[in-house]
Coordinates of C-alpha atoms and ligand atoms in Angstrom, one line a residue:
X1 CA 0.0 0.0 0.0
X2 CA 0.7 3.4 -0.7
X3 CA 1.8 5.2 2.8
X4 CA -0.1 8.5 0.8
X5 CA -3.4 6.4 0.7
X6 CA -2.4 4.7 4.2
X7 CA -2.0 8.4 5.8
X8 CA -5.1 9.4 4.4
X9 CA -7.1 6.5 5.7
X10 CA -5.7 7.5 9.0
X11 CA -7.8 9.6 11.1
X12 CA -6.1 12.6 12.7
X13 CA -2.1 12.8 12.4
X14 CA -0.2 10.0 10.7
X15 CA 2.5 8.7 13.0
X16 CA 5.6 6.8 11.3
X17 CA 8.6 5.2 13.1
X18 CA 12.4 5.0 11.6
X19 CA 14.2 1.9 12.3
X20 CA 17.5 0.4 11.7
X21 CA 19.2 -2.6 10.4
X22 CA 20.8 -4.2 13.4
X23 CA 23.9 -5.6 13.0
X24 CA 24.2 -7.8 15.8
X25 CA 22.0 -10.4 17.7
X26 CA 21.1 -8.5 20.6
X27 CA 20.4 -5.3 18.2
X28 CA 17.9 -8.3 16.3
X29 CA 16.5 -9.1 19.0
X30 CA 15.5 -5.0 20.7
X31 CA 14.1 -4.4 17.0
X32 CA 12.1 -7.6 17.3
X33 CA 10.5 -6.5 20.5
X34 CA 9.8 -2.7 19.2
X35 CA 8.1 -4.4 16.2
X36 CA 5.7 -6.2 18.6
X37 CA 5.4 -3.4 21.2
X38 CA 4.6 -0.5 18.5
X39 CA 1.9 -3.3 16.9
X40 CA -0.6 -1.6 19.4
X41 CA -0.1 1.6 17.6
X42 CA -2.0 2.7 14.4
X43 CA 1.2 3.5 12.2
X44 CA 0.5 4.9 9.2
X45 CA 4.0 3.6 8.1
X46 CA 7.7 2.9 9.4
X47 CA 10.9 3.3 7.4
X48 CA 14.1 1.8 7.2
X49 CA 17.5 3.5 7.1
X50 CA 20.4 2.6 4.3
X51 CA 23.8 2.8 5.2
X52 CA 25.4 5.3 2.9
X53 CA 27.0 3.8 -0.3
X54 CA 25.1 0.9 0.3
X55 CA 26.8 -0.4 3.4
X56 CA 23.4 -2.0 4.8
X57 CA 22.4 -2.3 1.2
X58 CA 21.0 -6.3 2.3
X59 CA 20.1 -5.9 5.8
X60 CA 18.0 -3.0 4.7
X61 CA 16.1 -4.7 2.1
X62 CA 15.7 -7.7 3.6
X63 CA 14.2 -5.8 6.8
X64 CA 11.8 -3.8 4.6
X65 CA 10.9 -6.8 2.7
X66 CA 9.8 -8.4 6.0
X67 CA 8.3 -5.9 7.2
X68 CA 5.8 -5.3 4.2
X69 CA 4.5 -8.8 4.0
X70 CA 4.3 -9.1 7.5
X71 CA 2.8 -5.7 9.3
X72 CA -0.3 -3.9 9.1
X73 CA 0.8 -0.6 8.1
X74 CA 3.3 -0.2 4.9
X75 CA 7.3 -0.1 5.1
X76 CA 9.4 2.5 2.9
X77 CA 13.3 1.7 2.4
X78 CA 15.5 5.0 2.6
X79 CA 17.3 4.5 -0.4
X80 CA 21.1 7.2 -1.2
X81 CA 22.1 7.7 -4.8
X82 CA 25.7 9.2 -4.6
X83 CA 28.1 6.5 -4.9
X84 CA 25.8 4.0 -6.7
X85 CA 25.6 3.9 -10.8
X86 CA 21.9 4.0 -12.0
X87 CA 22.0 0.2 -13.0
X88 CA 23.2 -0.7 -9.5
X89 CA 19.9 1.2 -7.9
X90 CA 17.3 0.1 -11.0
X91 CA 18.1 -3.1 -9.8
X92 CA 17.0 -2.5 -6.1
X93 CA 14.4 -0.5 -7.0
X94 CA 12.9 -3.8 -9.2
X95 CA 13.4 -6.3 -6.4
X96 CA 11.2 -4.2 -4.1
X97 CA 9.0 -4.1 -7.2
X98 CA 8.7 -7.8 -7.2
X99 CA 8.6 -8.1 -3.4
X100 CA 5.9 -5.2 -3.2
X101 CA 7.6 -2.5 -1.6
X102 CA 6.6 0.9 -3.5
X103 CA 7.7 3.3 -1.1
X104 CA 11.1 5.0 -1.2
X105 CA 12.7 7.4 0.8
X106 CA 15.2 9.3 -1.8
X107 CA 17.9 10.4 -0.6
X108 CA 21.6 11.9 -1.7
X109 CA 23.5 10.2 1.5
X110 CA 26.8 12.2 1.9
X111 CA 30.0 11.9 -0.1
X112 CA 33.2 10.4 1.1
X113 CA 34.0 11.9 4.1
X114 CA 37.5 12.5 3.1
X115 CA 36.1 15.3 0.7
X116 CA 37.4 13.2 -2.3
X117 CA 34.8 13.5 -5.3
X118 CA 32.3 10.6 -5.1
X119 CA 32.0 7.8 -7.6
X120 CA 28.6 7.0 -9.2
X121 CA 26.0 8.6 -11.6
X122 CA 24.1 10.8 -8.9
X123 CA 24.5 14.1 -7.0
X124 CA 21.7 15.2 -5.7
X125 CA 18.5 13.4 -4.5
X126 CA 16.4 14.9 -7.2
X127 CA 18.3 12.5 -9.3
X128 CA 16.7 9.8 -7.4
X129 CA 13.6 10.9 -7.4
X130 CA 13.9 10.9 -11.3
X131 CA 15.3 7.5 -11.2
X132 CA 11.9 6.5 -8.8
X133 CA 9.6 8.0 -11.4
X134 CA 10.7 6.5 -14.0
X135 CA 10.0 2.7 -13.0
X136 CA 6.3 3.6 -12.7
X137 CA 3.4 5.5 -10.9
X138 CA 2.8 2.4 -8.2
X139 CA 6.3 3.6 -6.4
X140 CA 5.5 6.4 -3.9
X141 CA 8.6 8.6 -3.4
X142 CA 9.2 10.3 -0.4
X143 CA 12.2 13.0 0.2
X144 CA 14.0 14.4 3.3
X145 CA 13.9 18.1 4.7
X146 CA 16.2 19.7 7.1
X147 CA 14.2 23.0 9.2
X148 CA 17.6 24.5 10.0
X149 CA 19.1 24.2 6.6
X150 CA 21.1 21.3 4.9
X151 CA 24.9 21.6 6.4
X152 CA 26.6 21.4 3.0
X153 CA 24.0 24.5 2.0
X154 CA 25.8 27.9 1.4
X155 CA 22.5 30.0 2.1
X156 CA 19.1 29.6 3.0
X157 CA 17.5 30.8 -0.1
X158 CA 19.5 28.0 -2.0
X159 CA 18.5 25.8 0.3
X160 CA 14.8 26.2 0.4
X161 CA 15.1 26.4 -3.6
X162 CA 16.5 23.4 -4.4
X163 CA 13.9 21.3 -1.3
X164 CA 11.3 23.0 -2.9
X165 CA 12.2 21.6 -6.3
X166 CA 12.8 18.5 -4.8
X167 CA 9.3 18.1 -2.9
X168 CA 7.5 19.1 -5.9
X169 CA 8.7 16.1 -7.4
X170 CA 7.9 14.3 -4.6
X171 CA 5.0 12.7 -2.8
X172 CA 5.8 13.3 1.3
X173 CA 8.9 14.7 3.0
X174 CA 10.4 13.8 6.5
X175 CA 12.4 15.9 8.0
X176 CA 15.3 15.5 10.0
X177 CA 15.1 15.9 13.8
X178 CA 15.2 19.6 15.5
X179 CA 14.3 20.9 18.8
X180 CA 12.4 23.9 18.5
X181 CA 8.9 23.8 16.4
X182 CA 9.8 27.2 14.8
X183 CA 12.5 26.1 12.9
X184 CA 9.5 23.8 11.1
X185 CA 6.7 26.0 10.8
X186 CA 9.8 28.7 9.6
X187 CA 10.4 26.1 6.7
X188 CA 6.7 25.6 6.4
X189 CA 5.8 29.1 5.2
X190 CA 9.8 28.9 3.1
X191 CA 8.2 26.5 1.3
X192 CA 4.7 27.9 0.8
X193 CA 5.8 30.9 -0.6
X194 CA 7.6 29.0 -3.1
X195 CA 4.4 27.6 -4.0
X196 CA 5.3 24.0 -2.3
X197 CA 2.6 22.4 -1.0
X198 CA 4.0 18.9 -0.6
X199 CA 3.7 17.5 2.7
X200 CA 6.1 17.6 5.3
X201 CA 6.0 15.3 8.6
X202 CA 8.2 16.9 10.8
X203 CA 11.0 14.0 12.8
X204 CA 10.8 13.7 16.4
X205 CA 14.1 12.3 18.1
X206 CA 13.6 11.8 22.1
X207 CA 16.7 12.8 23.9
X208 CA 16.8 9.0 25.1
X209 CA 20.5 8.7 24.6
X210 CA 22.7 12.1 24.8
X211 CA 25.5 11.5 23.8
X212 CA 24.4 9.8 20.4
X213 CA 21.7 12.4 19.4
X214 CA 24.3 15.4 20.1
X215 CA 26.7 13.3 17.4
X216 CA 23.9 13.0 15.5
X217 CA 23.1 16.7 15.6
X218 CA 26.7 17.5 14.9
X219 CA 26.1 15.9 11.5
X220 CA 22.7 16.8 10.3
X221 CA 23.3 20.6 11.4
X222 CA 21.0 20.6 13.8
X223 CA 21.1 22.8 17.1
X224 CA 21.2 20.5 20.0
X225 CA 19.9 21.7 23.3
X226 CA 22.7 21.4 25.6
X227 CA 20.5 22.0 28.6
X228 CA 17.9 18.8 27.7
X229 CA 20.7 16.7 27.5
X230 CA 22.3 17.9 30.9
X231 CA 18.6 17.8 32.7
X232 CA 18.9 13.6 31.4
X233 CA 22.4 13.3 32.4
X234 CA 21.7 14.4 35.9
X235 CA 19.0 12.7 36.4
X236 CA 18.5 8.8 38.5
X237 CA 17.3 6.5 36.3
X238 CA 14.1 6.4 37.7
X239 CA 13.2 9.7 36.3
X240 CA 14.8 9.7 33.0
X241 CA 12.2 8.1 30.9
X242 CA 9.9 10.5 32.5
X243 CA 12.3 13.4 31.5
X244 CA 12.8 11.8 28.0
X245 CA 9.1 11.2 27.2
X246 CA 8.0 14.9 28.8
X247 CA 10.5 16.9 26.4
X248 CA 9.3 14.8 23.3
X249 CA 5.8 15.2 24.0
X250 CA 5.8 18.6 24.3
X251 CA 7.7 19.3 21.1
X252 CA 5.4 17.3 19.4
X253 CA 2.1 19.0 21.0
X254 CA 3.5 22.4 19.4
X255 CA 3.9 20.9 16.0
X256 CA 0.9 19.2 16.0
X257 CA -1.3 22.1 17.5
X258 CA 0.5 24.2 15.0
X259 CA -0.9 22.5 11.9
X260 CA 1.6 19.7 11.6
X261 CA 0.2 16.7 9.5
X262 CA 1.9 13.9 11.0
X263 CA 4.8 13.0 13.2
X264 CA 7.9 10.8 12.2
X265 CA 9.6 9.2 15.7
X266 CA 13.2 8.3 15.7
X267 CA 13.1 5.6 18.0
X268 CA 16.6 4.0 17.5
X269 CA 15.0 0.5 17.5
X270 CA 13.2 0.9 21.0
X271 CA 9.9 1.4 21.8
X272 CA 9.0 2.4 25.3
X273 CA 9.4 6.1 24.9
X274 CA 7.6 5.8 21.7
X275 CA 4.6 4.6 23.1
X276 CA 4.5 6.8 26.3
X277 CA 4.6 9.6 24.0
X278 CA 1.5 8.4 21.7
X279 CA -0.1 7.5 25.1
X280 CA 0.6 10.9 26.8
X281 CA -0.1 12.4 23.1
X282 CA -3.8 10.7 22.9
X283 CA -2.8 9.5 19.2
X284 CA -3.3 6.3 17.5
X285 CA -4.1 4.1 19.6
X286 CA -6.6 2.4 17.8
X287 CA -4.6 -0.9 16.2
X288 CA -6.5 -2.1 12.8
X289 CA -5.1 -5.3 13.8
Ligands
FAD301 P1 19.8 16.7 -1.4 O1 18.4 17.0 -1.4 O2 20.5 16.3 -2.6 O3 20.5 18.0 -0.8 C1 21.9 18.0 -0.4 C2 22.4 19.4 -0.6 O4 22.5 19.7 -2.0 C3 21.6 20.5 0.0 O5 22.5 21.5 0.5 C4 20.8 21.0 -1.2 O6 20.4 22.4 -1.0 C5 21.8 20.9 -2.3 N1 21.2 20.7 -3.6 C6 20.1 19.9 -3.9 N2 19.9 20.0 -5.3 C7 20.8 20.9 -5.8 C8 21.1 21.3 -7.1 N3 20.3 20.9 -8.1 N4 22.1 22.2 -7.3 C9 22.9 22.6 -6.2 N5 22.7 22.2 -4.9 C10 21.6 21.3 -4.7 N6 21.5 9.2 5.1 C11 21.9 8.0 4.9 O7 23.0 7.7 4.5 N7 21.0 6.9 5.0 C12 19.7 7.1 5.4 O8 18.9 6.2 5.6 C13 19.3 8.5 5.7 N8 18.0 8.8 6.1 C14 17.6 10.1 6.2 C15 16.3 10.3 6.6 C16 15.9 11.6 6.8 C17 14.4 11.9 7.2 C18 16.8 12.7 6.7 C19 16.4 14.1 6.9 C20 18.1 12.5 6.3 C21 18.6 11.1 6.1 N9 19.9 10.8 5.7 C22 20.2 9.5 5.5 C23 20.9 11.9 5.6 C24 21.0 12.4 4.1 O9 21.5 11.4 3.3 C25 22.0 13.6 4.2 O10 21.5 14.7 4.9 C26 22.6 14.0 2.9 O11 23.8 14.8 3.2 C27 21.7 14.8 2.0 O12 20.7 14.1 1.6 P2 19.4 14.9 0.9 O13 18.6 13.8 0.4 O14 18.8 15.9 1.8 O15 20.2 15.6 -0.3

């Protein structure tokens, strides 16, 4: 199924999880359980992250593959162009065709970290999107947005341009995680002034695990609330998830009371704070199952 004719079906915001391909046994087995524990969610859909350059290339399909045939609600592989030849990626893109997965997440991914020039056919994720198109209307494409600007972007009217472009193209976006709702309702009206009305579901990242997220944040570009993290730090562990789940939840109640159509929950493979949030949130709670 679609995710566009899934989130539509949905009643009141669409909630979507991002997972993971685990690389070990015990990172199986914690994805395993959020899989069960989030079944008593509605989800309008969950994706599943590629290592750039194709480095979870198999885990990734073979997770979203599962995933399809085997959950209620419909799975959408992130997919990155730069470093991959077009042949390499028509040839993914027509195994998920034959295994039923028609929802892609297009993405650049980054180039080699060592600033030497990239290999492949592709640049940009518009390429991908192209690419997508072109092997038929039954693939939904999807794209990512980042509120506080891409990092490698030299302004923000270049910036907005080009995701404009890009989301035109495009069915959905999902944005990268941020802490202040401004910085998405600010891209919001960016957008709709460029006449962009694709669309966007802003990302949601609970400050479960500190260290990792500011790493993360380093990355992505986004601003990482230094006094979150330190609140967490300090805390026992008896009041962390409480800490966690408070901070996401109200985040999310701004974006959604702002006009937000969905959410998207980085999760990093775990549940619990996931579904304190919908519970605290009142949200889809009804399974279909
Ligand atoms: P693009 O849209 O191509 O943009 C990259 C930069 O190029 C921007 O500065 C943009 O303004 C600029 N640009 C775009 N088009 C043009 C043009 N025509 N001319 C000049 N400049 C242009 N990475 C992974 O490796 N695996 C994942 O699974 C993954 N999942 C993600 C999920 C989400 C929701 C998000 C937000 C990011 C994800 N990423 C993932 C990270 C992503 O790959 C990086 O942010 C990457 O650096 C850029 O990807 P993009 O698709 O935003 O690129």
């Amino acid at each position: 199924m679609s995710v566009i004719e899934r989130i539509e079906a949905i009643e009141g915001p669409a909630l979507s999880v991002e997972f993971f391909p685990p690389k070990t046994d015990k990172g199986e087995q914690q994805l395993r359980r959020a899989v069960e524990q989030l079944r008593s969610i509605d989800l309008a859909f969950i994706s599943v992250t590629y290592g750039a350059g194709g480095s979870t290339r198999d885990r990734t399909r073979d997770l979203v593959v599962e995933l399809e045939a085997s959950e209620s609600y419909p799975a959408m592989a992130h997919l990155t162009c730069i470093g991959h030849t077009k042949d390499e990626l028509v040839e993914l893109l027509e195994d998920y065709d034959r295994n039923g997965v028609h929802n892609i997440l297009a993405l650049a991914g980054d180039p080699p970290a060592d600033g030497s020039p990239a290999s492949g056919d592709f640049t940009y994720a518009s390429e991908l999107v192209e690419l997508v198109r072109r092997q038929g209307d039954h693939f939904t494409v999807a794209v990512a947005a980042h509120p506080e600007l891409h990092p490698r972007s030299p302004d923000r009217a270049s910036d907005r341009r080009h995701l404009a472009e890009k989301l035109s193209m495009s069915d959905l976006g999902v944005t990268q995680f941020f802490f202040d709702a401004d910085d998405y309702f600010r891209m919001v009206d960016d957008l709709s002034e460029l006449g962009c009305d694709t669309p966007v579901h802003p990302g949601v990242m609970p400050m479960t695990n500190p260290t990792g997220v500011r790493r993360m944040a380093a990355m992505s570009g986004a601003t990482f609330p230094e006094d979150l993290a330190d609140k967490v730090e300090a805390a026992v562990e008896s009041d962390r998830h409480a800490i966690v789940v408070d901070a996401a939840v109200a985040l999310s109640q701004r974006l959604l009371d702002g006009g937000a159509p969905g959410l998207h929950l980085y999760g990093l493979n775990r549940a619990e704070v996931l579904l304190s949030m919908v519970e605290q949130l009142e949200l889809g709670l009804d399974s279909p199952a």
